Each structure stands twice: as C-alpha cells, then as structure tokens.
Coordinates of C-alpha atoms in Angstrom, one line a residue:
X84 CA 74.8 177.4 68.4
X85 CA 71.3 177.3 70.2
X86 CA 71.3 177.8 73.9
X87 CA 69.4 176.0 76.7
X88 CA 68.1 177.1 80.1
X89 CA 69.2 175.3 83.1
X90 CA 67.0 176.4 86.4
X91 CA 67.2 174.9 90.2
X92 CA 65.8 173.4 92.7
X93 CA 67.4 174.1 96.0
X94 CA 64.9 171.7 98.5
X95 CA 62.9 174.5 99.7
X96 CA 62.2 178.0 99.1
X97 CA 64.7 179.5 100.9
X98 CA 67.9 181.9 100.1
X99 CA 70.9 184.1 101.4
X100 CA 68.2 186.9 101.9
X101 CA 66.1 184.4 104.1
X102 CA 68.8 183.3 106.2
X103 CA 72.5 183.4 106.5
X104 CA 73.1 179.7 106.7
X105 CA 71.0 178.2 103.6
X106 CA 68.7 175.2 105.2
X107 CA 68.9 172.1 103.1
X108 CA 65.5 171.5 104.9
X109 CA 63.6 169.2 102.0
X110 CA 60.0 170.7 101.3
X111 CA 58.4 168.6 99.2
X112 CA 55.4 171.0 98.1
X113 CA 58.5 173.2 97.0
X114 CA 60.0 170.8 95.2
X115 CA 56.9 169.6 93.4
X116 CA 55.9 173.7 92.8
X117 CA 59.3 174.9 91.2
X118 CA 59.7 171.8 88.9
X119 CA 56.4 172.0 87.3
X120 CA 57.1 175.9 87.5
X121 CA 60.3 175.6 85.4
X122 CA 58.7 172.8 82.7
X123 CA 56.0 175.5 82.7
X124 CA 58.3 178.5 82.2
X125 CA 60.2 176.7 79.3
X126 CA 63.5 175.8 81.2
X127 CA 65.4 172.9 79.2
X128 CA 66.6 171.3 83.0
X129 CA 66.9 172.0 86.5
X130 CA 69.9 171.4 88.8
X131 CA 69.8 169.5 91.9
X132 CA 72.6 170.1 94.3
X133 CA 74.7 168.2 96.6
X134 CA 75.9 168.8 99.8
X135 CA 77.5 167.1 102.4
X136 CA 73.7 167.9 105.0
X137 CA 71.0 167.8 101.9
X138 CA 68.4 165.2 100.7
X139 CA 69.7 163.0 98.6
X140 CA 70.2 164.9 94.9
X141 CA 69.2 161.3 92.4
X142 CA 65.6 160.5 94.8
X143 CA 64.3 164.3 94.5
X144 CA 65.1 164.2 91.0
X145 CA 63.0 161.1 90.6
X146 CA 60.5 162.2 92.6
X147 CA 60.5 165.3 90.1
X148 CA 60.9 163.7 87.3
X149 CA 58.0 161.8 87.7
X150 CA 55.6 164.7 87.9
X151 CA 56.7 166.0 84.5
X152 CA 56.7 165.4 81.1
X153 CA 59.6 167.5 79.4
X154 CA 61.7 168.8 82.0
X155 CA 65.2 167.6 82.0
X156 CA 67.3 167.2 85.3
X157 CA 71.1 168.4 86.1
X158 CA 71.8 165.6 89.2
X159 CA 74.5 166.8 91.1
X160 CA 76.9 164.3 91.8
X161 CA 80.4 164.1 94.1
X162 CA 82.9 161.4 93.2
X163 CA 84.2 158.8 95.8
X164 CA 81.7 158.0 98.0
X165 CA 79.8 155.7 95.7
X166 CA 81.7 153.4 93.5
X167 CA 81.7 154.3 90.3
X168 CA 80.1 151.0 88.6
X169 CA 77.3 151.4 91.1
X170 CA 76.9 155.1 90.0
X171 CA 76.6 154.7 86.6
X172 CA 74.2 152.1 87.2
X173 CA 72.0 154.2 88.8
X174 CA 72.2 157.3 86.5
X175 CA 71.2 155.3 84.0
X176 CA 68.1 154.1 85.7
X177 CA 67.2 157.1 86.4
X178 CA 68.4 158.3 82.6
X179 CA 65.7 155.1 81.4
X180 CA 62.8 155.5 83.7
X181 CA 62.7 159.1 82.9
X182 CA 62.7 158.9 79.3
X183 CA 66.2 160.4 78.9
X184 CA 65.9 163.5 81.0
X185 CA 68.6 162.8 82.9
X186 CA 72.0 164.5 83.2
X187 CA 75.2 164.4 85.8
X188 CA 77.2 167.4 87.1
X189 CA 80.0 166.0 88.9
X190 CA 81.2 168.0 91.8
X191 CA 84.4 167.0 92.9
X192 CA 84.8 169.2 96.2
X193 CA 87.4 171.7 97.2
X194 CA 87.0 172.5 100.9
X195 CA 88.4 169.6 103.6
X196 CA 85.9 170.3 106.1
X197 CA 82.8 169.7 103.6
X198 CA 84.4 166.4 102.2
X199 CA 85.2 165.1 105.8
X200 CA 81.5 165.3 106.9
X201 CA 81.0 162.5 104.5
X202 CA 84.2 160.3 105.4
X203 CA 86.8 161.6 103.0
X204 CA 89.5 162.7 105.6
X205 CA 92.6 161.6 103.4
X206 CA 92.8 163.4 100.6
X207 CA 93.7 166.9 99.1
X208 CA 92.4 168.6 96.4
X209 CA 94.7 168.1 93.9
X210 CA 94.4 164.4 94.4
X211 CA 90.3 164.7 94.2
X212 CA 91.0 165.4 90.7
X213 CA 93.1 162.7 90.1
X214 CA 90.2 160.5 91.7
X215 CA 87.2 162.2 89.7
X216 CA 89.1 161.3 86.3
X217 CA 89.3 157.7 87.0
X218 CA 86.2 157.8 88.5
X219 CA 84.7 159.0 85.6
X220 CA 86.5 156.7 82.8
X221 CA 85.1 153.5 85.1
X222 CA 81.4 155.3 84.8
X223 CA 81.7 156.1 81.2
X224 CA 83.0 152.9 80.7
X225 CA 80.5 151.3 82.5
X226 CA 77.9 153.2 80.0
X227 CA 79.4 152.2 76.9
X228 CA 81.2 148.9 76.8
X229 CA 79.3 146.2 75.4
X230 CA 80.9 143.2 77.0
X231 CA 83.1 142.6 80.5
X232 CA 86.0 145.3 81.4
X233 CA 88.3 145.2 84.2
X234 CA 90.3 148.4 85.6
X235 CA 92.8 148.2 87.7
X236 CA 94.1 152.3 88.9
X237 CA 95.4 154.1 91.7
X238 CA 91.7 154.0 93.1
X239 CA 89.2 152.0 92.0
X240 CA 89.3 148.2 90.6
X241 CA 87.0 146.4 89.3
X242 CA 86.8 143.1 87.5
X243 CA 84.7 142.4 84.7
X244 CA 82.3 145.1 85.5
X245 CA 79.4 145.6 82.9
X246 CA 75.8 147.0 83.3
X247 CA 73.0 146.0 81.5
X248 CA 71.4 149.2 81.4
X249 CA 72.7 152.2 79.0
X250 CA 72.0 155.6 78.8
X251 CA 69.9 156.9 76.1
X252 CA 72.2 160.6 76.3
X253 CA 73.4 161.1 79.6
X254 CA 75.9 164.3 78.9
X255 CA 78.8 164.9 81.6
X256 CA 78.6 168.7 83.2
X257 CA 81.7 169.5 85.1
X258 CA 83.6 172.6 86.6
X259 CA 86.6 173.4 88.6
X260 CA 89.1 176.5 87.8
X261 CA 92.3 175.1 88.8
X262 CA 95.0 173.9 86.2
X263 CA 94.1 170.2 87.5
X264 CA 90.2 170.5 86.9
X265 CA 90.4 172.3 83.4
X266 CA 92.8 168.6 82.4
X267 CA 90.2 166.4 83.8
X268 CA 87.7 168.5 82.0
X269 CA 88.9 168.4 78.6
X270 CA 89.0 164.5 78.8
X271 CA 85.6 164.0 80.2
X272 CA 83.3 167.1 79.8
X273 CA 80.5 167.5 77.7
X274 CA 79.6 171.0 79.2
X275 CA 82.0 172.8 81.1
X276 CA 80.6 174.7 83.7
X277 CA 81.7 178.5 85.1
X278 CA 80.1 180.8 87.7
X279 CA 79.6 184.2 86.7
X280 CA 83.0 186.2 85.9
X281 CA 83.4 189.4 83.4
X282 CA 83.3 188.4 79.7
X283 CA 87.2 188.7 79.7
X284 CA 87.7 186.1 82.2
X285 CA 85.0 183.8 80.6
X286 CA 86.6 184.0 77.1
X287 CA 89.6 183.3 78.7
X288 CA 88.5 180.6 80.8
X289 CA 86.8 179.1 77.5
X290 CA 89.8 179.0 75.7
X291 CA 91.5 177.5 78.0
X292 CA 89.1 174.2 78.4
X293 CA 89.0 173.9 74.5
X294 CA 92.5 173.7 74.1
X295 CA 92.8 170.7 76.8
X296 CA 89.3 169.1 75.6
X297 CA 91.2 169.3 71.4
X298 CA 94.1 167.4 72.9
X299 CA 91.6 164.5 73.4
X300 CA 89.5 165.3 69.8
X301 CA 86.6 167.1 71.9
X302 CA 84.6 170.2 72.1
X303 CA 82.7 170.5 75.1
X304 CA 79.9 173.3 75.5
X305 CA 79.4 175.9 78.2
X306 CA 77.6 176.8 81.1
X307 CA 77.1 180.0 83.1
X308 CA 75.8 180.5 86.0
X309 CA 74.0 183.5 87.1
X310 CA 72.0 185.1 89.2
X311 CA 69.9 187.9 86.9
X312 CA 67.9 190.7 88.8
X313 CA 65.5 192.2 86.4
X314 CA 62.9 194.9 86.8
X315 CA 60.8 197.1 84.3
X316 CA 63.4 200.0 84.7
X317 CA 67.3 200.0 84.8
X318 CA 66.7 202.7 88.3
X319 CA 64.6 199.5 89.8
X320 CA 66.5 196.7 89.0
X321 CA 69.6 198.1 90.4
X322 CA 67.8 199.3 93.9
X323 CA 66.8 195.6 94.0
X324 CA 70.2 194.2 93.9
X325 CA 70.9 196.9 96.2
X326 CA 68.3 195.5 98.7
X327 CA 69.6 192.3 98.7
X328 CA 73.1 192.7 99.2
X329 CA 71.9 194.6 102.7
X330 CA 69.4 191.8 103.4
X331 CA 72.4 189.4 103.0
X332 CA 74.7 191.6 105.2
X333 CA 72.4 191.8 108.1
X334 CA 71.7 188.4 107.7
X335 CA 75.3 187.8 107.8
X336 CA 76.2 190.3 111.0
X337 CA 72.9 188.7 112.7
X338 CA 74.5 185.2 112.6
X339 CA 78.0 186.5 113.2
X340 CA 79.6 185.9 110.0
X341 CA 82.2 187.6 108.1
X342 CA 81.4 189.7 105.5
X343 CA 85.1 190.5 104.5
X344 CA 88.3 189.3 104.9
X345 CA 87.1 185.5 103.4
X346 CA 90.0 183.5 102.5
X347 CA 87.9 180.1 99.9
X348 CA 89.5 177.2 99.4
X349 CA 89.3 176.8 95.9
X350 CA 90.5 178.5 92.8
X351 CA 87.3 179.5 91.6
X352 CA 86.0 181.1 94.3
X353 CA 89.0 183.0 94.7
X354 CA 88.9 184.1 91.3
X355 CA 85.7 185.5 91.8
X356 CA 86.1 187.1 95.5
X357 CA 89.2 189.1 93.6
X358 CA 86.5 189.7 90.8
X359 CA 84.0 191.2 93.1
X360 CA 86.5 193.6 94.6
X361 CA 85.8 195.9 92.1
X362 CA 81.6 196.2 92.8
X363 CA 80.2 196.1 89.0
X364 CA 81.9 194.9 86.0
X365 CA 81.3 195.1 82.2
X366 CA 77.9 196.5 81.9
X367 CA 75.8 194.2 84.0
X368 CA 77.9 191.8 85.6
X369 CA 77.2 192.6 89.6
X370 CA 79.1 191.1 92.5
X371 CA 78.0 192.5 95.7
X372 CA 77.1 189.1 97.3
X373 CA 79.7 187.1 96.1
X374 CA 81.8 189.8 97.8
X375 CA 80.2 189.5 101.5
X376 CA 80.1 185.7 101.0
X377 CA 83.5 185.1 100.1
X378 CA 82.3 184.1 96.8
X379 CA 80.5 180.9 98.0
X380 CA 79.1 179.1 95.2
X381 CA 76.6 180.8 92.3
X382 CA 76.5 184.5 93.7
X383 CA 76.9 186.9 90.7
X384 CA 74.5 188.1 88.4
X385 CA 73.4 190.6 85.9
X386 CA 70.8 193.7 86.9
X387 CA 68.7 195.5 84.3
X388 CA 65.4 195.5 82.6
X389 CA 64.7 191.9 80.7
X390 CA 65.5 193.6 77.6
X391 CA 69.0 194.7 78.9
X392 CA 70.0 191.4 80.8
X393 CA 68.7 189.4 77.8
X394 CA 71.9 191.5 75.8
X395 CA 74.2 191.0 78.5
X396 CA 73.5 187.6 78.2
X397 CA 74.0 187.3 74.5
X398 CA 77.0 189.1 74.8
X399 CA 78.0 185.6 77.0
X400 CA 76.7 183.5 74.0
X401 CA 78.7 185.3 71.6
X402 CA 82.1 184.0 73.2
X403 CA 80.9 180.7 73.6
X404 CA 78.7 180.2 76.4
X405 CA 75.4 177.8 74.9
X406 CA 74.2 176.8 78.2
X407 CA 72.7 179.2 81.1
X408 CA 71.9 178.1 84.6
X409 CA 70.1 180.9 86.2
X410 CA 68.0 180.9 89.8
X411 CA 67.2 184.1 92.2
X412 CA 66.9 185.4 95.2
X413 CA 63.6 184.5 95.6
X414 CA 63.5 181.0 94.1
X415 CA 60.1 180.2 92.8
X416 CA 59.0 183.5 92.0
X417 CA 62.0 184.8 90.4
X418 CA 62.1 181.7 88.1
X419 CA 58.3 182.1 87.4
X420 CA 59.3 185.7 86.3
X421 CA 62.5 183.8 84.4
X422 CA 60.2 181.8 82.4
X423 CA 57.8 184.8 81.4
X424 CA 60.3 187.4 80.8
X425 CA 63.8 186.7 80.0
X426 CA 63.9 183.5 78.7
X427 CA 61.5 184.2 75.2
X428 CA 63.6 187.0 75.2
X429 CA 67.1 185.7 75.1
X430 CA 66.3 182.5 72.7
X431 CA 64.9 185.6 70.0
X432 CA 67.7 187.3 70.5
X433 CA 69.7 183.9 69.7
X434 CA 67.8 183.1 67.0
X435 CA 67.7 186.4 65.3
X436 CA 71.9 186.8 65.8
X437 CA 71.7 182.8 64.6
X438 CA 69.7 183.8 60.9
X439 CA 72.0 186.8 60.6
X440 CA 74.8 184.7 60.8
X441 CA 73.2 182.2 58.2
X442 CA 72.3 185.5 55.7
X443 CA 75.6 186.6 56.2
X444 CA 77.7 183.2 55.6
X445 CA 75.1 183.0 52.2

C-alpha cells in the first residue's frame, strides 16, 4: 500500500492564527504561489474547498491546473445545487483538459445555516445523505454509460441523459461520520475521508466503512487529515503548537467568539470536540484548536521533530490510512517546509516498512 500527499489551497494565505473568521478573500498570487509550491514540494494533489462565501472551487482549480504540469487537484464539491448530469459534465472537462488531474470530494453539508445561504432551506441532514447517494449514482452514471439512461428517484430525473465526455480516472473522495454517511460511503467512495482522531478511533472508523463498502464488492482507501507542527526539536515543536492555540484564542476572545461550551452540528465534529477534551492523545495526536473551535473542520494535528511526526504518521498507515491531506498554520510556508522535510521522510519510511513486508512474505 503506497501513500500519496494531498496539500491545499485555501484562496489566500490566511488562517485561524491570522484571524478568527477565515476570509475566503480569493488572492490569485496565492493561489498561483502555493500550487506551484506543492507540485514543487512533491505533493500528489491539492484540495480546493467549498463554502457557501468562497470563489468558486472547479474555476481556481482550472486556473491552477493550468500552471502545472503534475499536480493533481481534490475539487470540493456539495451535492444539490447543480444537477447532477451537468456536474459530471463539467468534472470531466475539467478531468480532460487537465490531462486527468482531476478528482471530486463531495461535501454533503451538516449545518442548516451554511446550506441555506445557498438556497437549501428544506432539508435535514439525514435526508442530504439520501440526496448525495442518488446524486452520485446519476453522476457516475453519467461517467460511465455508453448509450442513453433515464432515472427517475426521489430527487432527480432525468431522461435519456448521456455525456459525450468521460473521465480518464476521476476517483470519488467522500466523508461524513454518521451511520447514514458511512452507507452512502461504502456504495460510492473511492477514498473515504476522516479528520484527525486517535489511532483507536481511526481503526475503528476504518473498519467500519469497509464493512459497508464489502456489502457492495468495494474497498475504498483512506484519507487523513492533519495539521502536523514540526520543528528541529520535540521542546520546539511543542512551544509552537502552544503559540498557536493562544494566537487562536485571542483571536477568538478579540472577535467575541466562544472558545468553549461549542455545541457542532454534525457527528464528526462532535466526535472530535469529545476527542479534544482530553488535550494530547496517543503520542502526537494534539487537539488544542479543535477544542477552542468546536472542532470546526481540519483542526488536529501531530507535533514533533519531522523524524517523529513522519512515525506518527506511519503508525496511521499501518491501520489503513494510504492517503494524507496535510496544510498548516502558516499555509505556504508550512507546506514549503511539508515538501522539504516530512514528505521524503514519510514515503522512506513507507517504502522501507513496504520491502520488509515483501522479505518477510518471501
């Protein structure tokens, strides 16, 4: 099992320690400096978000994409405010034009108030789900069938829909904690994606999305997502995490926002808030931002020398997880530093725990 790098572009260079309320501002010098950064430092894609107030996730990725050569692109993507035939349409441009670099992580959306900015007043979360699998057999559909389909569902028809363009590879990353997102996952996921939890919960959760994806003859991979602090000693790594969590708290206190008490939506976020109670887990594992955030989004990490979060992170890849999506603090520097000194370092680790296994199977 090899393992790939995910990094991110977030629109500009800005983070929790910049501002309590992340701007979705677009900087297009940004955007053009971190994805040449990240083909440079040897990440395999970057993600694009989506939000209900950013740029538009599919244009900045072709914007990107066209000022690189390898770099491949994780589009975030939210379900039911484009129809599903048109979607897949476009992917698949995008997939084409830039030579198969293209891949989708479907966001379905868990909190009312960020779904209603875009329209979606009617629904609840449990019936999201519903939506996103349907949504997501029309767009697969639409990428594989070679003549005419119709679909009539609870909400979406379409009558002899059929694109002319086809992804080359156009894999399907998708997350969600509750018992409704790990079924729609083990029908349509090709990487199943997790935020940052203790190597207990992670096994756990990755057992749990292979036995729904077997019910459907699949094995999806894995993706964690992190937030790694590193330093040339164990004393200054820490004291930087340590920095940041006050910058984020003052931050937070400046703007009048809660930095206890939080109450998220969704299951995975809640997971994680109940996870970050505890300050730090396993070895590495930190959680002092996800704990004044409420656990809002990517906010954990692991906090060592490269050497030491390189082992943490294998200790991930040895319960399953092939796929890391890692950003910082400081986004263009810290993945600059990503590139030079923990990613070399994790894929030799791979490699060398990969031959072992090989010697000892022989």
């Amino acid at each position: 099992m090899s393992v790939k790098f995910i990094g991110y572009i977030g629109f500009n260079n800005g983070s929790e320690t910049q501002s309590a309320v992340r701007s979705r501002a677009l900087d297009k010098d940004y955007v053009e400096a971190a994805a040449k950064a990240q083909e440079a430092g040897g990440f395999d894609r970057v993600l694009i978000p989506f939000g209900s107030n950013s740029p538009e996730s599919q244009i900045v990725a072709a914007h990107a994409a066209a000022l690189t050569t390898k770099l491949g692109f994780l589009v975030a993507h939210r379900p039911g405010f484009t129809q599903p035939t048109l979607a897949a349409r476009q992917l698949a441009t995008l997939d084409q034009l830039s030579g198969g670099r293209i891949a989708v992580h479907i966001i379905t959306g868990g909190a009312d108030e960020e779904m209603a900015r875009d329209g979606d007043t009617g629904t609840h979360k449990a019936e999201r789900y519903t939506r996103t699998d349907e949504y997501l057999t029309i767009l697969r559909n639409e990428w594989t069938s070679p003549k005419p389909f119709d679909h009539a569902g609870r909400f979406y028809e379409v009558r002899q829909a059929f694109s002319a363009i086809k992804p080359d590879n156009l894999p399907v990353f998708f997350g969600g904690s509750s018992d409704e997102a790990i079924e729609v996952a083990g029908r349509h996921a090709d990487v199943y994606a997790l935020w940052g939890e203790t190597l207990e919960q992670v096994g756990e959760t990755v057992r749990r999305v292979r036995a729904s994806a077997a019910r459907h003859g699949r094995r999806p991979g894995f993706s964690l997502s992190l937030r790694p602090v590193i330093a040339d000693t164990e004393e200054a790594a820490w004291k930087k995490a340590d920095d940041i969590v006050e910058q984020v708290r003052a931050n937070r206190e400046a703007a009048g926002l809660p930095t206890s008490g939080h109450r998220p939506p969704n299951a995975g976020s809640l997971r994680l808030l109940q996870t970050a109670s505890a300050g730090r887990r396993d070895t590495r594992l930190w959680t002092g931002v996800a704990q004044l955030t409420g656990a809002a989004g990517n906010s954990t990490g692991l906090v060592g020398t490269p050497e030491q979060v390189a082992d943490g992170m294998l200790e991930y890849w040895d319960i399953g997880i092939d796929h890391f999506l890692i950003r910082g603090f400081d986004p263009l520097g810290d993945a600059i530093d990503y590139g030079r000194e923990l990613l070399p370092l994790v894929r030799r680790k791979v490699a060398e725990r990969e031959k072992l296994g090989l010697a000892l199977a022989g």
